[in-house]
PDB file of C-alpha atoms in Angstrom:
ATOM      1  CA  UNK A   1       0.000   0.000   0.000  1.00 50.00           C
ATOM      2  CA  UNK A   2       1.276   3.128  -0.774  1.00 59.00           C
ATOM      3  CA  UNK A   3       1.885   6.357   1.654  1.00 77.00           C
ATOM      4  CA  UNK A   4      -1.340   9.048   1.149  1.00 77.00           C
ATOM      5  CA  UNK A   5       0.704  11.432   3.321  1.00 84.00           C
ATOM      6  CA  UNK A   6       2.915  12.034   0.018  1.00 85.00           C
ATOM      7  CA  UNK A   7      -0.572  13.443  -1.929  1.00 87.00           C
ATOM      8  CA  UNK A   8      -1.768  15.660   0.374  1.00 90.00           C
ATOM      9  CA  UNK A   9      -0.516  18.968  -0.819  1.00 90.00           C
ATOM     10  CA  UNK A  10      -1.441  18.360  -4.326  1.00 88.00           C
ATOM     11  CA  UNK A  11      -4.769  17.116  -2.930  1.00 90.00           C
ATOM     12  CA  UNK A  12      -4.910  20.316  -0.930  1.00 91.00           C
ATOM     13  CA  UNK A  13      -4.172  22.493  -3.837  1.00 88.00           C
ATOM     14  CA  UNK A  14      -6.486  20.947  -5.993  1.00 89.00           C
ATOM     15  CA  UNK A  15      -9.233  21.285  -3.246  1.00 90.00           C
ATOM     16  CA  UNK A  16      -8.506  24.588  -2.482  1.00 88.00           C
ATOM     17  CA  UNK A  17      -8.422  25.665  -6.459  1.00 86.00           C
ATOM     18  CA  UNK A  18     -12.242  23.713  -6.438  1.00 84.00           C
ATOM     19  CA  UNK A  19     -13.905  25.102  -3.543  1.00 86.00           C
ATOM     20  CA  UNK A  20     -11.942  28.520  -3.262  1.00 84.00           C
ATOM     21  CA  UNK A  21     -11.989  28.779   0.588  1.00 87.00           C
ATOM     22  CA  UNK A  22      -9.690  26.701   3.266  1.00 89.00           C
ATOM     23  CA  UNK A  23     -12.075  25.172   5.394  1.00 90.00           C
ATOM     24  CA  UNK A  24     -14.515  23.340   2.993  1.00 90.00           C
ATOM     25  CA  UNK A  25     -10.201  22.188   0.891  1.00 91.00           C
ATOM     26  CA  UNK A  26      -9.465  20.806   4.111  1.00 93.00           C
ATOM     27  CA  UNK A  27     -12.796  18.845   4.617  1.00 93.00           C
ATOM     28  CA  UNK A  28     -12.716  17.723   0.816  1.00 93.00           C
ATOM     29  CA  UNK A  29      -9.220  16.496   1.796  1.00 94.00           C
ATOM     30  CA  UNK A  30     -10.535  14.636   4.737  1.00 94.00           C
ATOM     31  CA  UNK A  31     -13.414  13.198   3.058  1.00 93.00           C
ATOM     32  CA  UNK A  32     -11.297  12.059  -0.300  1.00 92.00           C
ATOM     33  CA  UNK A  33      -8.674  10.136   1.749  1.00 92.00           C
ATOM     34  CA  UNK A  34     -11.795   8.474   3.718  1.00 93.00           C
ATOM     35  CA  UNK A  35     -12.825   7.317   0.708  1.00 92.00           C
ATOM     36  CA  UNK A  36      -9.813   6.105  -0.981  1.00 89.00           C
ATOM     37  CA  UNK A  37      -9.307   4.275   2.257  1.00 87.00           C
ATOM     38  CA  UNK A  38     -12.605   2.668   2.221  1.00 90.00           C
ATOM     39  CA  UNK A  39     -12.333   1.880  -0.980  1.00 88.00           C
ATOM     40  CA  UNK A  40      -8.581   1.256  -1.875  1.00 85.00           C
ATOM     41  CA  UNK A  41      -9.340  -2.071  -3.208  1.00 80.00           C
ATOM     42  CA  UNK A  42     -10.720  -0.925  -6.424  1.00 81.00           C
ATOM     43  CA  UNK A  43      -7.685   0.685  -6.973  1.00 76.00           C
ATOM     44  CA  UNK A  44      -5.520  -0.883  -9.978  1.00 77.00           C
ATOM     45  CA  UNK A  45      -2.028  -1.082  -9.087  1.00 75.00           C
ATOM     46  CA  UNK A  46      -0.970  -0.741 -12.890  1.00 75.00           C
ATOM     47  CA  UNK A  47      -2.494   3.388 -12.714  1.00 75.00           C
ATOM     48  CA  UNK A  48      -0.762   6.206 -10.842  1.00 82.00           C
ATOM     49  CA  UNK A  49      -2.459   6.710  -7.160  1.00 83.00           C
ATOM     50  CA  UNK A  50      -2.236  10.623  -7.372  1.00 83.00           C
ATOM     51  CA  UNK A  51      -4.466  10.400 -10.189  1.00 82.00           C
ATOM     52  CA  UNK A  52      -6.967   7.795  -8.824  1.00 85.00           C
ATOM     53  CA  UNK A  53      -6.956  10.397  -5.676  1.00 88.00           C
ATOM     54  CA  UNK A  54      -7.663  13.460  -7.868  1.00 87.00           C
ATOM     55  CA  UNK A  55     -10.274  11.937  -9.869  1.00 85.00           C
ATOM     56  CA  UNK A  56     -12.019  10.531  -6.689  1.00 88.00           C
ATOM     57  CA  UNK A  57     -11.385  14.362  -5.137  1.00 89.00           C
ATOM     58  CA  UNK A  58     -13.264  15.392  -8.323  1.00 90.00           C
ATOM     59  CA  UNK A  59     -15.988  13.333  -7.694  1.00 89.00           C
ATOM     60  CA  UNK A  60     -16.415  13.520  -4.140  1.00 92.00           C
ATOM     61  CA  UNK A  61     -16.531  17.291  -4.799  1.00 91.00           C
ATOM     62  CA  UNK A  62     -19.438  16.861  -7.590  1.00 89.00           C
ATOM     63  CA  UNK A  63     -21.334  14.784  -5.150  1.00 89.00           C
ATOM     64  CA  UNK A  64     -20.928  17.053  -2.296  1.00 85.00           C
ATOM     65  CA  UNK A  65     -22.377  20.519  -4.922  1.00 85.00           C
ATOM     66  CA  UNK A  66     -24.741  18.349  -5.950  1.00 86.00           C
ATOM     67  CA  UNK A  67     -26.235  17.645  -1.750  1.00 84.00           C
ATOM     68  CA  UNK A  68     -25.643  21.347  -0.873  1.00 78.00           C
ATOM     69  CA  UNK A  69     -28.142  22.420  -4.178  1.00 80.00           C
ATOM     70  CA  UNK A  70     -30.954  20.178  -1.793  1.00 82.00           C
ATOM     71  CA  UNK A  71     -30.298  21.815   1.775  1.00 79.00           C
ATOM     72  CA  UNK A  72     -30.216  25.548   2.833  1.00 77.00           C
ATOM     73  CA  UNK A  73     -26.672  27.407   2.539  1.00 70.00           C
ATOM     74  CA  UNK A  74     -24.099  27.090   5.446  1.00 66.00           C
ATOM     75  CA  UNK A  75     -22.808  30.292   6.965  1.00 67.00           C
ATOM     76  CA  UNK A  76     -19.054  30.086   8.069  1.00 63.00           C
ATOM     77  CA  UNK A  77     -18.422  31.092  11.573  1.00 64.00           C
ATOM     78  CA  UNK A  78     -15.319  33.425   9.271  1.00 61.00           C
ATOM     79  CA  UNK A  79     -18.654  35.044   7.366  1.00 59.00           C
ATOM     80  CA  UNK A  80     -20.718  36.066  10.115  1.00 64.00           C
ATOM     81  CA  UNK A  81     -19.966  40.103  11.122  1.00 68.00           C
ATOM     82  CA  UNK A  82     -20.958  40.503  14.930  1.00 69.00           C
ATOM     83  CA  UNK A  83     -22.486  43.887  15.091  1.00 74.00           C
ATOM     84  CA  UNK A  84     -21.015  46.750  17.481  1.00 77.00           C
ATOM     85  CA  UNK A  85     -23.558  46.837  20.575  1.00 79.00           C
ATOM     86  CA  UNK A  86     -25.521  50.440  20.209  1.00 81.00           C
ATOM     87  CA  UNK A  87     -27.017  52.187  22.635  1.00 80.00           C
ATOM     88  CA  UNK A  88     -31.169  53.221  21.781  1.00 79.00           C
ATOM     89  CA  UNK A  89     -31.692  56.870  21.081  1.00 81.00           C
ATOM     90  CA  UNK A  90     -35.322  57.086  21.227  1.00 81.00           C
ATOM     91  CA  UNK A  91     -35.739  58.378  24.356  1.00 84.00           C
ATOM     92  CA  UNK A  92     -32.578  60.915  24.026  1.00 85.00           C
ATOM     93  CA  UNK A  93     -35.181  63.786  22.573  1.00 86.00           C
ATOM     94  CA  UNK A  94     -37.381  63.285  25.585  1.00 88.00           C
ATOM     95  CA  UNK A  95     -34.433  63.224  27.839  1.00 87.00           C
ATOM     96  CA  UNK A  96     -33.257  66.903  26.516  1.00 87.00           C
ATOM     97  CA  UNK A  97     -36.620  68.364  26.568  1.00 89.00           C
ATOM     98  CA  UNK A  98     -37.386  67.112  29.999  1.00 89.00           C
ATOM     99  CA  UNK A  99     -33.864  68.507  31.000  1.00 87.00           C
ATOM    100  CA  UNK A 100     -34.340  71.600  29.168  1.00 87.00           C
ATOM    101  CA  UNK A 101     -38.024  72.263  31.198  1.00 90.00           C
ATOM    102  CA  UNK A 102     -36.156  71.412  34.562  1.00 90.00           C
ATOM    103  CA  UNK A 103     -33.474  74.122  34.126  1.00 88.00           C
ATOM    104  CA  UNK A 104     -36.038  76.757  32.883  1.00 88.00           C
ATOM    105  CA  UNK A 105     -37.810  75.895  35.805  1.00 91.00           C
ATOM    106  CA  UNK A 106     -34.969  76.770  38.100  1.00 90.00           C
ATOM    107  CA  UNK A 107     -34.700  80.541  39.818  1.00 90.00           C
ATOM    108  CA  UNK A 108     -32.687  82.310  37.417  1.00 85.00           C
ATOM    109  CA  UNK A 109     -29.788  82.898  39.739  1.00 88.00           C
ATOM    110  CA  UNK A 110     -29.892  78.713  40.998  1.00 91.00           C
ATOM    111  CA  UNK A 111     -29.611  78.508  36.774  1.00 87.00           C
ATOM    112  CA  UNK A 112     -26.894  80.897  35.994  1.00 86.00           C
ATOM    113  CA  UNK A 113     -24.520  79.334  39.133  1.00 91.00           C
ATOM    114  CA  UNK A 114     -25.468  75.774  37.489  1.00 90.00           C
ATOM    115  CA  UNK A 115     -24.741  76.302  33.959  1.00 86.00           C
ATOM    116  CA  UNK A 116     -21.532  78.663  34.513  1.00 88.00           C
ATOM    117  CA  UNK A 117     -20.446  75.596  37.302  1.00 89.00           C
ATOM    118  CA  UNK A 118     -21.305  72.733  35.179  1.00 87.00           C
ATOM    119  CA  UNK A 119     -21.825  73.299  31.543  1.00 81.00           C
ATOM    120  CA  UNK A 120     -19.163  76.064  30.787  1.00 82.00           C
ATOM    121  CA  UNK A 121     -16.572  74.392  33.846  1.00 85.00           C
ATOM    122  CA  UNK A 122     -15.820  77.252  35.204  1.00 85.00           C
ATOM    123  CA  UNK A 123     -14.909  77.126  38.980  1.00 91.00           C
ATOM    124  CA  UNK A 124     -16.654  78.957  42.647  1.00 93.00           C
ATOM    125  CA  UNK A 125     -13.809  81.494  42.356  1.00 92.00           C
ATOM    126  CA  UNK A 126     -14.632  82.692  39.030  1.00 89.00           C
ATOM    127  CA  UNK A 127     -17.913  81.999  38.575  1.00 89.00           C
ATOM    128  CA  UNK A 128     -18.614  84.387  41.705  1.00 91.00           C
ATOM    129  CA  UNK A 129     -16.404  86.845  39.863  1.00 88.00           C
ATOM    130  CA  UNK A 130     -18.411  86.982  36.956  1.00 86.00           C
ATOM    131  CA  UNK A 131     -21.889  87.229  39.221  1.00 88.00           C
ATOM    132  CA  UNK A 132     -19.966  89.608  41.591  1.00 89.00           C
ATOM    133  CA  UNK A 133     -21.247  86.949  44.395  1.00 91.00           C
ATOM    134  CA  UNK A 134     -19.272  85.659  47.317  1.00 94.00           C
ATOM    135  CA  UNK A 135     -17.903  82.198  46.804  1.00 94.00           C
ATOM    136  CA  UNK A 136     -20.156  81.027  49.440  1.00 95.00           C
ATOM    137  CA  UNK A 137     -23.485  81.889  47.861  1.00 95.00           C
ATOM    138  CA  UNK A 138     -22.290  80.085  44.670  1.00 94.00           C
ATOM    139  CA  UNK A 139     -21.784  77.353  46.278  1.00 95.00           C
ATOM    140  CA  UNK A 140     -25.293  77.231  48.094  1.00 95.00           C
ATOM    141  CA  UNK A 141     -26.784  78.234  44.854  1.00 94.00           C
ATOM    142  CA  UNK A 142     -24.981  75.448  42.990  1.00 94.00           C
ATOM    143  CA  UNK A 143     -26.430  73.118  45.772  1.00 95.00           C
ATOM    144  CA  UNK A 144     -29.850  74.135  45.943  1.00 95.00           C
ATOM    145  CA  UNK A 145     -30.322  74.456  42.420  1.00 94.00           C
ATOM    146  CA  UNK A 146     -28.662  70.734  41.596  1.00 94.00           C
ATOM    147  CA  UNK A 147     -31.475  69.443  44.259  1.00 94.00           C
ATOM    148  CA  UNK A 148     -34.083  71.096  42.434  1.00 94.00           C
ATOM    149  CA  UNK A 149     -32.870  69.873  39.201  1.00 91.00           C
ATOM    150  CA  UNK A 150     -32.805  66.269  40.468  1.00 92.00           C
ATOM    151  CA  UNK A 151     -36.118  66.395  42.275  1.00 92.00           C
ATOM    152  CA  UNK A 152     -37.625  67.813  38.577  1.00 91.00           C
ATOM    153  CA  UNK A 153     -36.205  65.279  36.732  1.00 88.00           C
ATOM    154  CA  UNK A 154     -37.251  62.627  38.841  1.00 88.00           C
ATOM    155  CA  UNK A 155     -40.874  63.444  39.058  1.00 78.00           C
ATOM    156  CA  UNK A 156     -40.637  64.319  42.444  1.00 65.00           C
ATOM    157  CA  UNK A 157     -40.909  67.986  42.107  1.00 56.00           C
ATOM    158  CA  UNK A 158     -44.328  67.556  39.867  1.00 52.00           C
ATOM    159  CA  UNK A 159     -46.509  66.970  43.343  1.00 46.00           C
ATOM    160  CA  UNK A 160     -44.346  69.861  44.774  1.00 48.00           C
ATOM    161  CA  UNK A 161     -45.517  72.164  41.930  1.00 49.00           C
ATOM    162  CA  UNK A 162     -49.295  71.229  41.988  1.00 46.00           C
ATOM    163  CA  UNK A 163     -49.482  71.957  45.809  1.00 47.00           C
ATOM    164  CA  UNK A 164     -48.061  75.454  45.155  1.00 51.00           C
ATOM    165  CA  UNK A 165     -50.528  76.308  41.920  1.00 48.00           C
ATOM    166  CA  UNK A 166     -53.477  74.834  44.536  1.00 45.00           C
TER     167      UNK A 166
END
């Protein structure tokens, strides 16, 4: 009996120059040498075995088009493209107009300490320079106006609200 191990790279090549992809070469490999195996008696001794192994490569690769035309298409694990995880934006309008109606609903000077503090970075020191404030009132500003904000946005400030229009 002669060595298969000495075919394989031609059988590789010429199973990777039929199917065009590495994965389903290497399995055509596989299954041809199963076969020749199984069925090495058949084999004349008077031929060339690389040829008897190509020309059973060609066939098992007919037979094996001819089974995938009768069952849905594979997808390769190398095919599938995992999408990036992304956050939902519906609700980001509705989160800016409810923020928006909380900070117009602030006292103006709780709002001005809050947006020069937060929004433009700015710190007590010159934030209280700009309002001509003591540092101290900016930073009880800045405090009462961030509890307010939180207690408008969540919810908790609506029953507030309705007692004072009662």
């Amino acid at each position: 009996m002669e060595d298969f191990a000495a075919h394989i790279p031609r059988l590789r090549r010429y199973a990777r120059a039929l199917t065009g992809e590495r994965f389903l070469a290497d399995d055509l490999v596989q299954d041809t040498l199963e076969r020749a195996l199984a069925k090495f008696s058949l084999w004349r001794t008077t031929g060339r075995l690389e040829s008897w192994l190509l020309t059973m490569m060609h066939n098992v690769f007919i037979n094996q088009i001819r089974s995938r035309a009768s069952r849905p298409p594979e997808t390769l694990l190398d095919d599938t493209t995992v999408e990036p995880v992304v956050r939902g934006a519906q609700s980001d309008r509705l989160e800016l107009r409810d923020l928006d109606n909380a900070l117009n609903a602030l006292p103006p000077e709780q709002r001005e300490v809050l947006l020069l503090v937060t929004l433009e970075e700015l710190s007590y020191e010159e934030t209280a320079r700009i309002l001509d404030l003591p540092v101290g009132t900016v930073m009880s500003r800045l405090s009462r106006a961030r509890d307010r904000l939180r207690q408008l946005l969540d919810g908790s400030a609506a029953s507030i609200a309705l007692k004072v229009v009662k």
